Amino acid sequence: MAFANSLLSSSSSPSQIPHGSKDFNSTPLIISLHERSAFNFSPIRNNFSELGIGVIGSSRKKNILYASVNDLNASASSTSLKSEQDADSVPMPVVLIDQDSDSDATIVQLSFGDRLGALIDTMNALKHLGLDVAKGTVLTDGPVKQTKFFITRLDTGRKVEDPDMLERIRLTIINNLLKYHPESSERLAMGEAFGIKAPEKKLDVDITTHVHVKEDGPKRSLLCIETADRPGLLVEIIKIMADVNIDVESAEIDTEGLVAKDKFHVSYRGAALTSSLSQVLVNCLRYYLRRPETDIDSY
């Protein structure tokens, strides 16, 4: 409820953990092939075994074998080229702010393939916002390295509940990504204005908005929003909910490249939202977040 009060007050105006400790965990990436294509990706041994069935005449068999080897070589070259392209492609940057998992700290999770280092500059930038990084963990999941920060306010030692500060945290991390990994600009909404290469997708055209309210028990509902990312988005969403007297109890703020995927646990006077109130909230949000294309299921 403290989170909700902070959200509303901001809307009207626009385990002690050892310091610096790190946890390392690694999970191997397991790739299995359960299906095979009828064309380029057939296993080599199957191509050769099939050649000996129902084939009459050495010349015909030779011709088929010759064609099959060509196909396999072409497939190998195509696969090799694809692997090189994948290696050079820019990974998806993800910034996740989690208010639910820890009662004492705000968790910020950041990933950008395997390109992120120790993030000392990011931690310093967060300290300049009056925040303390109480703990940092690094988890390697296949080709992706995920870094988590457990953040508290320096003045109170408590988790961050002010939506303006949560938005500043998000934008600070994205700014640091653009600064130290300029190649990320083509995968971030802010890259269009501040990056070295603008995204290929157009935010107002190619990204559809989805707004849904789901049941989440008798005392609260779950609001899910997926829309094009832009600065100030979180604060504006909170203000819209405050205008219709919706209380926000907790939130999960997820930025995946060009798309914001946010979840809010909301209530109205201590109870879950009714269907009519849910519809009012969805309509208000869709009006603000409207794009040329909006998912019809949002109604």
Coordinates of C-alpha atoms in Angstrom, one line a residue:
M1 CA 0.0 0.0 0.0
A2 CA 3.0 2.3 0.5
F3 CA 3.8 1.8 -3.1
A4 CA 0.2 2.8 -4.1
N5 CA 0.3 5.9 -2.0
S6 CA 3.6 6.9 -3.5
L7 CA 2.3 6.4 -7.0
L8 CA -0.8 8.4 -6.3
S9 CA 1.0 11.3 -4.6
S10 CA 3.5 11.4 -7.5
S11 CA 0.7 11.3 -10.1
S12 CA -1.0 14.4 -8.7
S13 CA 2.3 16.2 -9.1
P14 CA 3.5 15.4 -12.7
S15 CA 17.6 -8.9 4.3
Q16 CA 20.4 -6.8 4.5
I17 CA 22.6 -8.1 1.9
P18 CA 26.4 -7.8 1.9
H19 CA 27.5 -4.8 -0.2
G20 CA 29.0 -5.5 -3.5
S21 CA 28.7 -9.3 -3.3
K22 CA 28.1 -11.2 -6.5
D23 CA 26.5 -14.6 -7.3
F24 CA 27.6 -16.5 -10.3
N25 CA 25.6 -19.3 -11.8
S26 CA 25.8 -20.9 -15.2
T27 CA 23.3 -23.1 -17.1
P28 CA 24.5 -25.0 -20.3
L29 CA 22.6 -24.3 -23.5
I30 CA 21.2 -27.6 -24.8
I31 CA 20.2 -27.8 -28.4
S32 CA 18.3 -30.8 -29.7
L33 CA 17.0 -31.5 -33.2
H34 CA 13.6 -33.3 -33.1
E35 CA 12.6 -32.6 -36.6
R36 CA 14.4 -32.6 -40.0
S37 CA 13.4 -30.6 -43.1
A38 CA 12.7 -32.3 -46.4
F39 CA 15.2 -30.0 -48.0
N40 CA 18.5 -28.5 -46.8
F41 CA 18.6 -29.5 -43.1
S42 CA 18.2 -33.3 -43.5
P43 CA 20.9 -35.3 -41.6
I44 CA 23.7 -36.4 -44.0
R45 CA 23.5 -40.1 -43.2
N46 CA 19.8 -40.1 -44.2
N47 CA 20.6 -38.6 -47.6
F48 CA 23.1 -41.3 -48.3
S49 CA 20.9 -44.2 -47.0
E50 CA 18.0 -43.1 -49.0
L51 CA 20.1 -43.0 -52.2
G52 CA 20.5 -46.8 -52.1
I53 CA 16.8 -47.5 -52.1
G54 CA 14.9 -48.0 -55.3
V55 CA 17.8 -46.7 -57.5
I56 CA 18.5 -48.6 -60.7
G57 CA 21.6 -48.0 -62.8
S58 CA 25.0 -46.6 -61.7
S59 CA 24.7 -43.4 -63.8
R60 CA 21.4 -42.5 -62.3
K61 CA 22.7 -43.2 -58.9
K62 CA 25.8 -41.1 -59.6
N63 CA 23.6 -38.2 -60.8
I64 CA 21.5 -38.3 -57.6
L65 CA 24.6 -38.5 -55.4
Y66 CA 26.1 -35.6 -57.2
A67 CA 23.0 -33.5 -56.8
S68 CA 22.7 -34.5 -53.1
V69 CA 26.3 -33.5 -52.3
N70 CA 25.7 -30.1 -54.0
D71 CA 22.6 -29.6 -51.9
L72 CA 24.5 -30.5 -48.7
N73 CA 27.4 -28.2 -49.6
A74 CA 25.0 -25.4 -50.3
S75 CA 23.2 -26.1 -47.1
A76 CA 26.4 -26.0 -45.2
S77 CA 27.5 -22.8 -46.8
S78 CA 24.1 -21.2 -46.0
T79 CA 24.2 -22.4 -42.4
S80 CA 27.7 -21.1 -42.0
L81 CA 26.7 -17.7 -43.5
K82 CA 23.7 -17.6 -41.2
S83 CA 25.9 -18.3 -38.2
E84 CA 28.2 -15.5 -39.1
Q85 CA 25.2 -13.1 -39.5
D86 CA 23.8 -14.2 -36.2
A87 CA 27.2 -13.6 -34.5
D88 CA 27.3 -10.1 -36.0
S89 CA 23.6 -9.2 -35.2
V90 CA 22.8 -6.9 -32.4
P91 CA 21.2 -8.8 -29.4
M92 CA 17.9 -7.6 -27.8
P93 CA 18.5 -5.2 -25.0
V94 CA 16.2 -5.9 -22.0
V95 CA 15.7 -3.7 -18.9
L96 CA 13.4 -5.1 -16.3
I97 CA 12.3 -3.3 -13.1
D98 CA 10.8 -5.7 -10.6
Q99 CA 8.8 -4.4 -7.6
D100 CA 7.3 -7.8 -6.6
S101 CA 10.1 -10.3 -5.9
D102 CA 11.8 -8.5 -3.0
S103 CA 10.1 -6.7 -0.2
D104 CA 13.1 -4.6 0.8
A105 CA 14.7 -3.7 -2.6
T106 CA 13.8 -2.8 -6.1
I107 CA 15.3 -5.3 -8.5
V108 CA 16.7 -4.1 -11.8
Q109 CA 17.7 -6.7 -14.4
L110 CA 19.7 -5.9 -17.5
S111 CA 20.8 -8.0 -20.4
F112 CA 22.3 -7.4 -23.8
G113 CA 23.4 -10.7 -25.1
D114 CA 26.9 -11.4 -23.8
R115 CA 28.3 -7.9 -24.3
L116 CA 27.8 -6.4 -20.9
G117 CA 30.8 -6.0 -18.6
A118 CA 31.0 -5.2 -14.9
L119 CA 28.6 -2.2 -15.4
I120 CA 30.6 0.0 -13.0
D121 CA 29.5 3.1 -14.9
T122 CA 25.8 2.0 -14.6
M123 CA 26.2 1.5 -10.8
N124 CA 27.8 5.0 -10.5
A125 CA 25.0 6.6 -12.5
L126 CA 22.5 5.0 -10.1
K127 CA 24.3 6.3 -7.1
H128 CA 24.1 9.8 -8.6
L129 CA 20.3 9.4 -8.4
G130 CA 20.6 8.9 -4.7
L131 CA 20.4 5.1 -4.8
D132 CA 22.4 2.4 -3.3
V133 CA 23.2 -0.9 -5.1
A134 CA 23.0 -3.3 -2.2
K135 CA 23.7 -6.4 -4.2
G136 CA 24.7 -7.5 -7.7
T137 CA 24.3 -10.9 -9.3
V138 CA 25.3 -12.2 -12.7
L139 CA 23.5 -15.2 -14.3
T140 CA 24.6 -16.7 -17.6
D141 CA 21.8 -18.4 -19.5
G142 CA 23.3 -19.8 -22.7
P143 CA 24.4 -16.9 -24.9
V144 CA 22.8 -14.3 -22.6
K145 CA 24.3 -12.8 -19.5
Q146 CA 21.8 -11.3 -17.1
T147 CA 22.9 -8.8 -14.5
K148 CA 20.7 -8.0 -11.5
F149 CA 20.9 -5.0 -9.2
F150 CA 19.1 -4.9 -5.8
I151 CA 18.5 -1.1 -5.3
T152 CA 17.5 0.9 -2.3
R153 CA 17.2 4.6 -1.6
L154 CA 20.3 6.1 0.1
D155 CA 18.2 8.3 2.4
T156 CA 15.7 5.7 3.7
G157 CA 17.4 2.3 2.9
R158 CA 14.1 1.2 1.4
K159 CA 13.0 0.1 -2.1
V160 CA 12.1 2.7 -4.7
E161 CA 8.4 3.4 -4.8
D162 CA 8.3 6.8 -6.6
P163 CA 7.2 6.3 -10.2
D164 CA 9.2 9.3 -11.3
M165 CA 12.4 7.8 -9.8
L166 CA 11.6 4.4 -11.4
E167 CA 11.3 6.1 -14.8
R168 CA 14.6 7.9 -14.2
I169 CA 16.3 4.6 -13.3
R170 CA 15.0 3.0 -16.5
L171 CA 16.1 5.9 -18.7
T172 CA 19.5 6.1 -17.0
I173 CA 20.2 2.5 -17.8
I174 CA 19.1 2.9 -21.4
N175 CA 21.2 6.1 -21.7
N176 CA 24.2 4.1 -20.5
L177 CA 23.5 1.4 -23.0
L178 CA 23.5 3.9 -25.8
K179 CA 26.7 5.5 -24.5
Y180 CA 28.8 2.4 -23.9
H181 CA 27.2 0.1 -26.5
P182 CA 26.2 2.5 -29.3
E183 CA 25.3 -0.5 -31.5
S184 CA 22.2 -1.0 -29.3
S185 CA 20.6 2.1 -30.8
E186 CA 19.0 0.1 -33.6
R187 CA 17.1 -2.0 -31.0
L188 CA 16.0 0.8 -28.7
A189 CA 13.2 3.4 -29.1
M190 CA 15.5 6.2 -27.9
G191 CA 18.0 5.2 -30.6
E192 CA 15.9 7.0 -33.1
A193 CA 16.8 10.4 -31.5
F194 CA 20.0 9.7 -29.7
G195 CA 21.7 6.7 -31.3
I196 CA 24.1 6.2 -34.2
K197 CA 21.6 4.1 -36.1
A198 CA 17.8 4.4 -35.9
P199 CA 15.6 1.3 -35.5
E200 CA 14.3 -0.1 -38.7
K201 CA 10.8 -0.4 -37.3
K202 CA 8.7 2.7 -37.0
L203 CA 7.4 3.1 -33.5
D204 CA 4.1 4.7 -34.6
V205 CA 3.5 2.1 -37.4
D206 CA 5.0 -1.3 -36.7
I207 CA 4.3 -1.8 -33.0
T208 CA 0.8 -2.7 -31.9
T209 CA -0.6 -1.7 -28.6
H210 CA -2.2 -4.4 -26.3
V211 CA -4.1 -3.5 -23.1
H212 CA -5.7 -6.2 -20.9
V213 CA -7.1 -6.6 -17.4
K214 CA -6.9 -10.1 -15.9
E215 CA -8.2 -11.6 -12.7
D216 CA -5.6 -11.8 -9.9
G217 CA -7.6 -12.8 -6.8
P218 CA -10.5 -11.2 -5.0
K219 CA -8.6 -8.1 -3.9
R220 CA -6.7 -7.0 -7.0
S221 CA -6.5 -7.3 -10.7
L222 CA -3.5 -7.6 -13.1
L223 CA -3.2 -4.9 -15.8
C224 CA -1.0 -5.9 -18.7
I225 CA 0.2 -3.3 -21.2
E226 CA 2.4 -3.8 -24.3
T227 CA 3.1 -0.7 -26.4
A228 CA 5.9 1.2 -28.1
D229 CA 8.4 2.5 -25.6
R230 CA 9.1 6.2 -25.1
P231 CA 10.5 8.4 -22.4
G232 CA 8.0 9.2 -19.6
L233 CA 5.7 6.3 -20.5
L234 CA 5.6 4.9 -17.0
V235 CA 4.7 8.2 -15.3
E236 CA 1.9 8.9 -17.8
I237 CA 0.4 5.4 -17.3
I238 CA 0.4 6.0 -13.5
K239 CA -1.3 9.3 -13.9
I240 CA -4.0 7.9 -16.0
M241 CA -4.8 5.3 -13.4
A242 CA -4.8 7.9 -10.7
D243 CA -7.4 9.9 -12.7
V244 CA -9.9 7.1 -12.5
N245 CA -9.0 6.3 -8.8
I246 CA -7.2 3.1 -9.4
D247 CA -4.6 2.1 -6.8
V248 CA -1.4 0.5 -7.9
E249 CA 0.0 -1.9 -5.4
S250 CA 3.1 -3.1 -7.3
A251 CA 4.5 -3.2 -10.8
E252 CA 6.9 -4.9 -13.1
I253 CA 8.4 -2.6 -15.7
D254 CA 9.9 -4.5 -18.7
T255 CA 11.6 -2.8 -21.7
E256 CA 12.4 -5.2 -24.4
G257 CA 14.1 -3.3 -27.2
L258 CA 11.4 -1.0 -28.8
V259 CA 8.6 -2.4 -26.8
A260 CA 7.4 -1.7 -23.2
K261 CA 5.8 -4.7 -21.5
D262 CA 4.5 -3.5 -18.2
K263 CA 2.4 -5.3 -15.5
F264 CA 0.6 -3.6 -12.7
H265 CA -1.2 -5.1 -9.7
V266 CA -4.2 -2.8 -9.3
S267 CA -7.3 -2.4 -7.1
Y268 CA -10.2 -0.1 -6.5
R269 CA -11.1 0.6 -2.8
G270 CA -9.3 -2.6 -1.7
A271 CA -11.0 -4.9 -4.2
A272 CA -10.5 -6.2 -7.7
L273 CA -11.7 -4.2 -10.6
T274 CA -15.2 -4.9 -11.8
S275 CA -15.7 -5.6 -15.5
S276 CA -17.2 -2.1 -16.1
L277 CA -14.3 -0.4 -14.3
S278 CA -11.8 -2.5 -16.2
Q279 CA -13.3 -1.4 -19.4
V280 CA -13.1 2.2 -18.4
L281 CA -9.4 1.8 -17.5
V282 CA -8.6 0.0 -20.8
N283 CA -10.4 2.6 -22.8
C284 CA -8.5 5.4 -21.1
L285 CA -5.2 3.8 -21.6
R286 CA -5.9 2.9 -25.2
Y287 CA -6.9 6.5 -25.9
Y288 CA -3.5 7.7 -24.6
L289 CA -1.4 4.9 -26.0
R290 CA -3.3 4.8 -29.3
R291 CA -1.4 3.9 -32.4
P292 CA -2.5 3.4 -36.0
E293 CA -2.9 -0.3 -35.3
T294 CA -4.2 -1.5 -31.9
D295 CA -5.0 -5.1 -31.0
I296 CA -8.8 -5.6 -31.3
D297 CA -8.6 -8.0 -28.4
S298 CA -7.8 -5.1 -26.1
Y299 CA -11.5 -4.2 -26.2

